[in-house]
PDB file of C-alpha atoms in Angstrom:
ATOM      1  CA  UNK A   1     136.890  77.575 110.438  1.00  0.00           C
ATOM      2  CA  UNK A   2     133.106  77.298 111.106  1.00  0.00           C
ATOM      3  CA  UNK A   3     132.075  78.765 114.389  1.00  0.00           C
ATOM      4  CA  UNK A   4     129.521  75.988 115.394  1.00  0.00           C
ATOM      5  CA  UNK A   5     129.690  72.634 114.596  1.00  0.00           C
ATOM      6  CA  UNK A   6     126.152  70.925 113.267  1.00  0.00           C
ATOM      7  CA  UNK A   7     124.888  66.980 113.968  1.00  0.00           C
ATOM      8  CA  UNK A   8     121.736  66.030 112.040  1.00  0.00           C
ATOM      9  CA  UNK A   9     120.378  62.710 112.145  1.00  0.00           C
ATOM     10  CA  UNK A  10     119.917  61.071 108.304  1.00  0.00           C
ATOM     11  CA  UNK A  11     115.787  61.779 108.095  1.00  0.00           C
ATOM     12  CA  UNK A  12     117.022  65.862 109.003  1.00  0.00           C
ATOM     13  CA  UNK A  13     119.232  65.864 106.714  1.00  0.00           C
ATOM     14  CA  UNK A  14     117.084  64.653 103.923  1.00  0.00           C
ATOM     15  CA  UNK A  15     114.079  66.683 105.398  1.00  0.00           C
ATOM     16  CA  UNK A  16     115.831  69.903 105.900  1.00  0.00           C
ATOM     17  CA  UNK A  17     118.071  70.032 103.195  1.00  0.00           C
ATOM     18  CA  UNK A  18     120.732  70.286 105.702  1.00  0.00           C
ATOM     19  CA  UNK A  19     123.787  69.962 104.291  1.00  0.00           C
ATOM     20  CA  UNK A  20     123.200  72.635 101.139  1.00  0.00           C
ATOM     21  CA  UNK A  21     121.967  75.079 103.841  1.00  0.00           C
ATOM     22  CA  UNK A  22     124.848  74.654 105.724  1.00  0.00           C
ATOM     23  CA  UNK A  23     127.202  74.743 103.272  1.00  0.00           C
ATOM     24  CA  UNK A  24     126.007  78.201 102.486  1.00  0.00           C
ATOM     25  CA  UNK A  25     126.639  79.669 105.382  1.00  0.00           C
ATOM     26  CA  UNK A  26     130.386  78.287 105.755  1.00  0.00           C
ATOM     27  CA  UNK A  27     131.834  80.183 108.357  1.00  0.00           C
ATOM     28  CA  UNK A  28     129.409  79.826 110.729  1.00  0.00           C
ATOM     29  CA  UNK A  29     128.456  76.142 110.737  1.00  0.00           C
ATOM     30  CA  UNK A  30     130.044  73.094 109.972  1.00  0.00           C
ATOM     31  CA  UNK A  31     129.848  69.201 110.389  1.00  0.00           C
ATOM     32  CA  UNK A  32     131.280  67.806 113.724  1.00  0.00           C
ATOM     33  CA  UNK A  33     134.000  65.371 114.181  1.00  0.00           C
ATOM     34  CA  UNK A  34     133.255  62.428 115.965  1.00  0.00           C
ATOM     35  CA  UNK A  35     135.333  62.719 118.979  1.00  0.00           C
ATOM     36  CA  UNK A  36     133.019  66.107 120.693  1.00  0.00           C
ATOM     37  CA  UNK A  37     129.556  67.070 121.131  1.00  0.00           C
ATOM     38  CA  UNK A  38     128.502  69.150 118.567  1.00  0.00           C
ATOM     39  CA  UNK A  39     127.302  72.279 119.153  1.00  0.00           C
ATOM     40  CA  UNK A  40     124.193  72.049 116.888  1.00  0.00           C
ATOM     41  CA  UNK A  41     121.827  69.827 116.604  1.00  0.00           C
ATOM     42  CA  UNK A  42     119.257  68.820 114.074  1.00  0.00           C
ATOM     43  CA  UNK A  43     116.065  67.079 114.558  1.00  0.00           C
ATOM     44  CA  UNK A  44     112.636  65.900 112.487  1.00  0.00           C
ATOM     45  CA  UNK A  45     109.531  67.589 113.746  1.00  0.00           C
ATOM     46  CA  UNK A  46     108.154  64.215 114.167  1.00  0.00           C
ATOM     47  CA  UNK A  47     106.204  62.785 117.347  1.00  0.00           C
ATOM     48  CA  UNK A  48     108.031  63.245 120.080  1.00  0.00           C
ATOM     49  CA  UNK A  49     110.803  66.034 119.183  1.00  0.00           C
ATOM     50  CA  UNK A  50     110.188  67.847 122.570  1.00  0.00           C
ATOM     51  CA  UNK A  51     111.709  65.464 124.444  1.00  0.00           C
ATOM     52  CA  UNK A  52     114.571  64.498 121.584  1.00  0.00           C
ATOM     53  CA  UNK A  53     115.153  68.473 121.772  1.00  0.00           C
ATOM     54  CA  UNK A  54     115.494  68.632 125.383  1.00  0.00           C
ATOM     55  CA  UNK A  55     117.818  65.523 125.376  1.00  0.00           C
ATOM     56  CA  UNK A  56     120.046  67.710 122.946  1.00  0.00           C
ATOM     57  CA  UNK A  57     119.743  70.322 125.453  1.00  0.00           C
ATOM     58  CA  UNK A  58     120.822  68.185 128.061  1.00  0.00           C
ATOM     59  CA  UNK A  59     123.603  66.621 126.115  1.00  0.00           C
ATOM     60  CA  UNK A  60     125.242  70.291 126.017  1.00  0.00           C
ATOM     61  CA  UNK A  61     123.757  71.719 122.397  1.00  0.00           C
ATOM     62  CA  UNK A  62     123.801  75.296 122.401  1.00  0.00           C
ATOM     63  CA  UNK A  63     121.416  75.345 119.677  1.00  0.00           C
ATOM     64  CA  UNK A  64     118.365  73.188 117.983  1.00  0.00           C
ATOM     65  CA  UNK A  65     117.129  73.140 114.851  1.00  0.00           C
ATOM     66  CA  UNK A  66     113.880  71.111 114.176  1.00  0.00           C
ATOM     67  CA  UNK A  67     112.868  70.229 110.591  1.00  0.00           C
ATOM     68  CA  UNK A  68     109.312  70.775 110.107  1.00  0.00           C
ATOM     69  CA  UNK A  69     107.471  70.014 113.636  1.00  0.00           C
ATOM     70  CA  UNK A  70     104.059  68.497 113.921  1.00  0.00           C
ATOM     71  CA  UNK A  71     102.213  70.124 116.955  1.00  0.00           C
ATOM     72  CA  UNK A  72     103.236  69.265 120.319  1.00  0.00           C
ATOM     73  CA  UNK A  73     103.089  71.125 123.645  1.00  0.00           C
ATOM     74  CA  UNK A  74     106.082  72.597 123.907  1.00  0.00           C
ATOM     75  CA  UNK A  75     106.191  73.876 128.000  1.00  0.00           C
ATOM     76  CA  UNK A  76     109.136  71.658 129.517  1.00  0.00           C
ATOM     77  CA  UNK A  77     111.172  72.308 125.935  1.00  0.00           C
ATOM     78  CA  UNK A  78     110.843  76.185 126.384  1.00  0.00           C
ATOM     79  CA  UNK A  79     111.956  75.780 130.138  1.00  0.00           C
ATOM     80  CA  UNK A  80     114.803  73.474 129.638  1.00  0.00           C
ATOM     81  CA  UNK A  81     115.921  75.981 126.648  1.00  0.00           C
ATOM     82  CA  UNK A  82     115.572  78.913 128.683  1.00  0.00           C
ATOM     83  CA  UNK A  83     117.489  77.402 132.208  1.00  0.00           C
ATOM     84  CA  UNK A  84     120.548  76.294 129.870  1.00  0.00           C
ATOM     85  CA  UNK A  85     120.779  79.265 126.821  1.00  0.00           C
ATOM     86  CA  UNK A  86     119.716  77.035 124.477  1.00  0.00           C
ATOM     87  CA  UNK A  87     118.447  78.733 120.785  1.00  0.00           C
ATOM     88  CA  UNK A  88     116.248  76.133 119.573  1.00  0.00           C
ATOM     89  CA  UNK A  89     114.366  77.092 115.771  1.00  0.00           C
ATOM     90  CA  UNK A  90     111.960  75.925 114.250  1.00  0.00           C
ATOM     91  CA  UNK A  91     112.270  75.088 110.268  1.00  0.00           C
ATOM     92  CA  UNK A  92     108.424  75.479 109.479  1.00  0.00           C
ATOM     93  CA  UNK A  93     107.410  74.178 105.962  1.00  0.00           C
ATOM     94  CA  UNK A  94     106.693  77.487 104.782  1.00  0.00           C
ATOM     95  CA  UNK A  95     105.988  79.670 107.651  1.00  0.00           C
ATOM     96  CA  UNK A  96     109.778  79.986 108.003  1.00  0.00           C
ATOM     97  CA  UNK A  97     109.947  81.553 104.107  1.00  0.00           C
ATOM     98  CA  UNK A  98     111.853  84.789 104.698  1.00  0.00           C
ATOM     99  CA  UNK A  99     108.942  87.043 102.883  1.00  0.00           C
ATOM    100  CA  UNK A 100     105.856  85.838 105.025  1.00  0.00           C
ATOM    101  CA  UNK A 101     107.928  87.769 108.495  1.00  0.00           C
ATOM    102  CA  UNK A 102     111.578  89.252 107.120  1.00  0.00           C
ATOM    103  CA  UNK A 103     113.976  90.454 110.137  1.00  0.00           C
ATOM    104  CA  UNK A 104     115.577  93.249 108.122  1.00  0.00           C
ATOM    105  CA  UNK A 105     112.878  96.367 108.373  1.00  0.00           C
ATOM    106  CA  UNK A 106     111.681  95.189 104.692  1.00  0.00           C
ATOM    107  CA  UNK A 107     108.205  95.736 103.670  1.00  0.00           C
ATOM    108  CA  UNK A 108     106.672  91.643 104.729  1.00  0.00           C
ATOM    109  CA  UNK A 109     103.630  89.771 103.541  1.00  0.00           C
ATOM    110  CA  UNK A 110     103.126  89.708 108.015  1.00  0.00           C
ATOM    111  CA  UNK A 111     102.965  93.609 107.754  1.00  0.00           C
ATOM    112  CA  UNK A 112     100.691  93.692 104.476  1.00  0.00           C
ATOM    113  CA  UNK A 113      98.013  91.325 105.952  1.00  0.00           C
ATOM    114  CA  UNK A 114      97.842  92.854 109.659  1.00  0.00           C
ATOM    115  CA  UNK A 115      97.835  96.384 107.523  1.00  0.00           C
ATOM    116  CA  UNK A 116      93.951  95.066 106.176  1.00  0.00           C
ATOM    117  CA  UNK A 117      92.583  93.261 108.624  1.00  0.00           C
ATOM    118  CA  UNK A 118      90.684  96.700 110.118  1.00  0.00           C
ATOM    119  CA  UNK A 119      88.874  96.328 106.640  1.00  0.00           C
ATOM    120  CA  UNK A 120      89.252  93.056 105.753  1.00  0.00           C
ATOM    121  CA  UNK A 121      85.811  91.208 104.352  1.00  0.00           C
ATOM    122  CA  UNK A 122      86.993  87.794 104.002  1.00  0.00           C
ATOM    123  CA  UNK A 123      90.466  85.635 104.267  1.00  0.00           C
ATOM    124  CA  UNK A 124      90.656  82.150 101.846  1.00  0.00           C
ATOM    125  CA  UNK A 125      93.860  79.993 101.874  1.00  0.00           C
ATOM    126  CA  UNK A 126      94.663  76.910  99.821  1.00  0.00           C
ATOM    127  CA  UNK A 127      97.303  74.596 100.829  1.00  0.00           C
ATOM    128  CA  UNK A 128      98.208  72.213  98.065  1.00  0.00           C
ATOM    129  CA  UNK A 129     100.912  68.379  98.535  1.00  0.00           C
ATOM    130  CA  UNK A 130     101.544  65.734  96.717  1.00  0.00           C
ATOM    131  CA  UNK A 131      99.122  62.596  96.678  1.00  0.00           C
ATOM    132  CA  UNK A 132     100.031  60.281  99.771  1.00  0.00           C
ATOM    133  CA  UNK A 133     100.691  63.354 102.449  1.00  0.00           C
ATOM    134  CA  UNK A 134      99.682  63.192 105.644  1.00  0.00           C
ATOM    135  CA  UNK A 135      96.856  65.606 105.410  1.00  0.00           C
ATOM    136  CA  UNK A 136      97.056  66.111 109.057  1.00  0.00           C
ATOM    137  CA  UNK A 137     100.978  67.453 108.266  1.00  0.00           C
ATOM    138  CA  UNK A 138      99.848  69.482 105.878  1.00  0.00           C
ATOM    139  CA  UNK A 139      96.548  71.179 108.130  1.00  0.00           C
ATOM    140  CA  UNK A 140      99.873  71.663 110.680  1.00  0.00           C
ATOM    141  CA  UNK A 141     102.113  72.744 107.758  1.00  0.00           C
ATOM    142  CA  UNK A 142      99.577  75.546 106.600  1.00  0.00           C
ATOM    143  CA  UNK A 143      98.121  76.656 109.755  1.00  0.00           C
ATOM    144  CA  UNK A 144     101.965  77.537 110.848  1.00  0.00           C
ATOM    145  CA  UNK A 145     101.913  79.559 107.501  1.00  0.00           C
ATOM    146  CA  UNK A 146      98.508  81.394 108.184  1.00  0.00           C
ATOM    147  CA  UNK A 147      99.171  82.413 111.955  1.00  0.00           C
ATOM    148  CA  UNK A 148     102.462  84.444 110.819  1.00  0.00           C
ATOM    149  CA  UNK A 149     100.810  86.486 109.067  1.00  0.00           C
ATOM    150  CA  UNK A 150      97.933  87.128 110.563  1.00  0.00           C
ATOM    151  CA  UNK A 151      97.361  86.832 114.260  1.00  0.00           C
ATOM    152  CA  UNK A 152      94.765  84.670 116.168  1.00  0.00           C
ATOM    153  CA  UNK A 153      91.699  83.015 114.423  1.00  0.00           C
ATOM    154  CA  UNK A 154      88.680  82.726 116.836  1.00  0.00           C
ATOM    155  CA  UNK A 155      86.194  80.457 116.305  1.00  0.00           C
ATOM    156  CA  UNK A 156      87.767  77.634 114.282  1.00  0.00           C
ATOM    157  CA  UNK A 157      86.332  74.547 113.655  1.00  0.00           C
ATOM    158  CA  UNK A 158      86.680  72.187 110.358  1.00  0.00           C
ATOM    159  CA  UNK A 159      84.018  71.716 107.887  1.00  0.00           C
ATOM    160  CA  UNK A 160      85.125  68.141 106.247  1.00  0.00           C
ATOM    161  CA  UNK A 161      88.071  66.013 106.185  1.00  0.00           C
ATOM    162  CA  UNK A 162      88.834  63.091 104.077  1.00  0.00           C
ATOM    163  CA  UNK A 163      92.335  60.824 102.844  1.00  0.00           C
ATOM    164  CA  UNK A 164      92.448  63.593 100.406  1.00  0.00           C
ATOM    165  CA  UNK A 165      91.897  67.100 102.091  1.00  0.00           C
ATOM    166  CA  UNK A 166      90.181  68.946 104.789  1.00  0.00           C
ATOM    167  CA  UNK A 167      88.398  72.602 104.608  1.00  0.00           C
ATOM    168  CA  UNK A 168      88.235  74.571 107.708  1.00  0.00           C
ATOM    169  CA  UNK A 169      86.850  77.634 108.922  1.00  0.00           C
ATOM    170  CA  UNK A 170      87.254  80.894 111.243  1.00  0.00           C
ATOM    171  CA  UNK A 171      86.959  84.292 111.796  1.00  0.00           C
ATOM    172  CA  UNK A 172      89.461  87.059 111.697  1.00  0.00           C
ATOM    173  CA  UNK A 173      89.990  89.463 114.753  1.00  0.00           C
ATOM    174  CA  UNK A 174      87.129  91.974 113.050  1.00  0.00           C
ATOM    175  CA  UNK A 175      85.025  89.339 112.755  1.00  0.00           C
ATOM    176  CA  UNK A 176      85.295  88.481 109.061  1.00  0.00           C
ATOM    177  CA  UNK A 177      85.414  85.039 107.557  1.00  0.00           C
ATOM    178  CA  UNK A 178      88.058  82.415 106.902  1.00  0.00           C
ATOM    179  CA  UNK A 179      88.108  79.432 105.216  1.00  0.00           C
ATOM    180  CA  UNK A 180      91.229  77.308 104.468  1.00  0.00           C
ATOM    181  CA  UNK A 181      91.752  74.302 102.288  1.00  0.00           C
ATOM    182  CA  UNK A 182      94.184  71.327 101.773  1.00  0.00           C
ATOM    183  CA  UNK A 183      94.579  69.370  98.772  1.00  0.00           C
ATOM    184  CA  UNK A 184      96.017  66.351  97.740  1.00  0.00           C
ATOM    185  CA  UNK A 185      97.065  66.632  94.027  1.00  0.00           C
ATOM    186  CA  UNK A 186      99.797  66.377  91.538  1.00  0.00           C
ATOM    187  CA  UNK A 187      97.192  68.965  89.515  1.00  0.00           C
ATOM    188  CA  UNK A 188      98.706  72.030  90.941  1.00  0.00           C
ATOM    189  CA  UNK A 189     102.223  72.877  91.893  1.00  0.00           C
ATOM    190  CA  UNK A 190     102.848  72.268  96.128  1.00  0.00           C
ATOM    191  CA  UNK A 191     102.629  75.385  97.988  1.00  0.00           C
ATOM    192  CA  UNK A 192     100.014  77.415 100.209  1.00  0.00           C
ATOM    193  CA  UNK A 193      98.304  80.531  98.781  1.00  0.00           C
ATOM    194  CA  UNK A 194      96.758  83.472 101.281  1.00  0.00           C
ATOM    195  CA  UNK A 195      94.317  86.158  99.662  1.00  0.00           C
ATOM    196  CA  UNK A 196      92.815  89.041 101.918  1.00  0.00           C
ATOM    197  CA  UNK A 197      90.155  90.703 100.061  1.00  0.00           C
ATOM    198  CA  UNK A 198      89.297  94.113 101.908  1.00  0.00           C
ATOM    199  CA  UNK A 199      87.507  97.264 101.221  1.00  0.00           C
ATOM    200  CA  UNK A 200      89.529  98.910  99.132  1.00  0.00           C
ATOM    201  CA  UNK A 201      91.528  96.112  97.474  1.00  0.00           C
ATOM    202  CA  UNK A 202      93.251  93.249  99.288  1.00  0.00           C
ATOM    203  CA  UNK A 203      96.880  91.019  99.882  1.00  0.00           C
ATOM    204  CA  UNK A 204      97.751  88.045  97.865  1.00  0.00           C
ATOM    205  CA  UNK A 205     100.633  85.659  99.135  1.00  0.00           C
ATOM    206  CA  UNK A 206     101.996  82.790  97.123  1.00  0.00           C
ATOM    207  CA  UNK A 207     104.906  80.414  99.331  1.00  0.00           C
ATOM    208  CA  UNK A 208     106.639  77.799  97.229  1.00  0.00           C
ATOM    209  CA  UNK A 209     107.698  74.351  99.194  1.00  0.00           C
ATOM    210  CA  UNK A 210     110.933  74.954 100.732  1.00  0.00           C
ATOM    211  CA  UNK A 211     113.424  72.823  98.681  1.00  0.00           C
ATOM    212  CA  UNK A 212     114.927  75.281  96.479  1.00  0.00           C
ATOM    213  CA  UNK A 213     115.192  79.286  96.996  1.00  0.00           C
ATOM    214  CA  UNK A 214     112.004  80.209  94.433  1.00  0.00           C
ATOM    215  CA  UNK A 215     110.850  82.686  95.784  1.00  0.00           C
ATOM    216  CA  UNK A 216     107.672  83.401  98.125  1.00  0.00           C
ATOM    217  CA  UNK A 217     105.507  86.216  95.885  1.00  0.00           C
ATOM    218  CA  UNK A 218     103.527  89.107  98.073  1.00  0.00           C
ATOM    219  CA  UNK A 219     101.229  91.479  96.605  1.00  0.00           C
ATOM    220  CA  UNK A 220      99.443  94.365  98.189  1.00  0.00           C
ATOM    221  CA  UNK A 221      96.318  96.154  96.507  1.00  0.00           C
ATOM    222  CA  UNK A 222      94.866  99.518  97.545  1.00  0.00           C
ATOM    223  CA  UNK A 223      94.486 102.831  97.024  1.00  0.00           C
ATOM    224  CA  UNK A 224      97.484 103.220  95.698  1.00  0.00           C
ATOM    225  CA  UNK A 225      97.312 100.363  93.172  1.00  0.00           C
ATOM    226  CA  UNK A 226      99.304  97.279  93.023  1.00  0.00           C
ATOM    227  CA  UNK A 227     102.495  96.807  95.178  1.00  0.00           C
ATOM    228  CA  UNK A 228     104.395  93.603  94.478  1.00  0.00           C
ATOM    229  CA  UNK A 229     106.889  93.250  97.810  1.00  0.00           C
ATOM    230  CA  UNK A 230     110.825  92.833  97.788  1.00  0.00           C
ATOM    231  CA  UNK A 231     111.554  89.367  96.050  1.00  0.00           C
ATOM    232  CA  UNK A 232     113.724  87.037  98.489  1.00  0.00           C
ATOM    233  CA  UNK A 233     115.214  84.445  96.951  1.00  0.00           C
ATOM    234  CA  UNK A 234     115.908  82.269  99.762  1.00  0.00           C
ATOM    235  CA  UNK A 235     114.768  79.331 100.670  1.00  0.00           C
ATOM    236  CA  UNK A 236     112.433  78.736 104.093  1.00  0.00           C
ATOM    237  CA  UNK A 237     115.353  76.386 105.298  1.00  0.00           C
ATOM    238  CA  UNK A 238     118.663  78.514 104.692  1.00  0.00           C
ATOM    239  CA  UNK A 239     116.324  81.661 106.401  1.00  0.00           C
ATOM    240  CA  UNK A 240     115.746  79.192 109.349  1.00  0.00           C
ATOM    241  CA  UNK A 241     119.729  78.715 109.906  1.00  0.00           C
ATOM    242  CA  UNK A 242     120.597  82.608 109.253  1.00  0.00           C
ATOM    243  CA  UNK A 243     118.009  83.049 112.155  1.00  0.00           C
ATOM    244  CA  UNK A 244     119.522  80.310 114.483  1.00  0.00           C
ATOM    245  CA  UNK A 245     123.308  81.969 113.066  1.00  0.00           C
ATOM    246  CA  UNK A 246     122.194  85.376 114.128  1.00  0.00           C
ATOM    247  CA  UNK A 247     120.515  84.167 117.687  1.00  0.00           C
ATOM    248  CA  UNK A 248     123.974  82.100 118.443  1.00  0.00           C
ATOM    249  CA  UNK A 249     125.957  84.964 117.610  1.00  0.00           C
ATOM    250  CA  UNK A 250     124.261  87.479 119.725  1.00  0.00           C
ATOM    251  CA  UNK A 251     123.033  85.433 122.715  1.00  0.00           C
ATOM    252  CA  UNK A 252     120.012  85.617 122.094  1.00  0.00           C
ATOM    253  CA  UNK A 253     116.606  82.926 122.348  1.00  0.00           C
ATOM    254  CA  UNK A 254     114.074  83.185 119.242  1.00  0.00           C
ATOM    255  CA  UNK A 255     110.339  83.211 120.026  1.00  0.00           C
ATOM    256  CA  UNK A 256     109.879  80.114 118.308  1.00  0.00           C
ATOM    257  CA  UNK A 257     108.047  78.283 120.908  1.00  0.00           C
ATOM    258  CA  UNK A 258     105.960  81.006 121.810  1.00  0.00           C
ATOM    259  CA  UNK A 259     104.727  81.091 118.770  1.00  0.00           C
ATOM    260  CA  UNK A 260     104.783  77.868 118.268  1.00  0.00           C
ATOM    261  CA  UNK A 261     102.020  77.098 121.150  1.00  0.00           C
ATOM    262  CA  UNK A 262      99.656  79.118 119.391  1.00  0.00           C
ATOM    263  CA  UNK A 263     100.045  76.435 116.590  1.00  0.00           C
ATOM    264  CA  UNK A 264      99.266  73.472 119.019  1.00  0.00           C
ATOM    265  CA  UNK A 265      96.401  75.438 120.678  1.00  0.00           C
ATOM    266  CA  UNK A 266      94.896  76.131 117.065  1.00  0.00           C
ATOM    267  CA  UNK A 267      95.059  72.002 116.276  1.00  0.00           C
ATOM    268  CA  UNK A 268      94.080  71.630 119.374  1.00  0.00           C
ATOM    269  CA  UNK A 269      90.864  72.663 118.880  1.00  0.00           C
ATOM    270  CA  UNK A 270      90.465  71.578 115.309  1.00  0.00           C
ATOM    271  CA  UNK A 271      91.071  68.408 116.441  1.00  0.00           C
ATOM    272  CA  UNK A 272      88.508  68.392 118.771  1.00  0.00           C
ATOM    273  CA  UNK A 273      85.514  69.716 116.554  1.00  0.00           C
TER     274      UNK A 273
END
């Protein structure tokens, strides 16, 4: 018997591949029956998702999974989650990939990138999505992935924005330039690439779409030569569910909302430029 029951809206089931993710953790999660409230509520991250999440917590949900959230103010939700002891996990499109920020103590992209920031000369990043994708949604996904590994970005501004993409500039903590480009095209696979260039090499990160367990590719180059970090065959969706499982089992609260607040602040800064 599953430890926690799950209820998802139709939109959330599709956007977050909920059925397959839950099925991969059968001893932890299972579908809710109609005669009882679900332990875990799954919602999509469209505008107003924080209000919907608060309602789910007030209805008794012990866990909240939010799929691909757009930037929103999270203070009220964080307060409600803390008061109720509810675990809120954000299933971020690329940033939830386990190769970016791991939990097992193994080397990850964040370690590799932040370890090279002191001698960084440039970081650039390109995010690609299919034509018709909301450019603002792509930018939010893109920034979430970058912030997961880079830490703060300073002096961010939008240099170009159109129906087919954008260009953003900023500076890393050591003052080195950062550029980000978003492209809507079918000419290259959807995903995000992050490159850090340092005095003796750098780091290259490639994160695929989250719908299958295609692994991210993380390579660090330095005086030691090139090192390929562990290849993890787990989708971003499943990694988010596994984190929720760990927090529910331990009775701890994730730091997702605090991290997302940094994304919301950066997004607001760019919207004002």
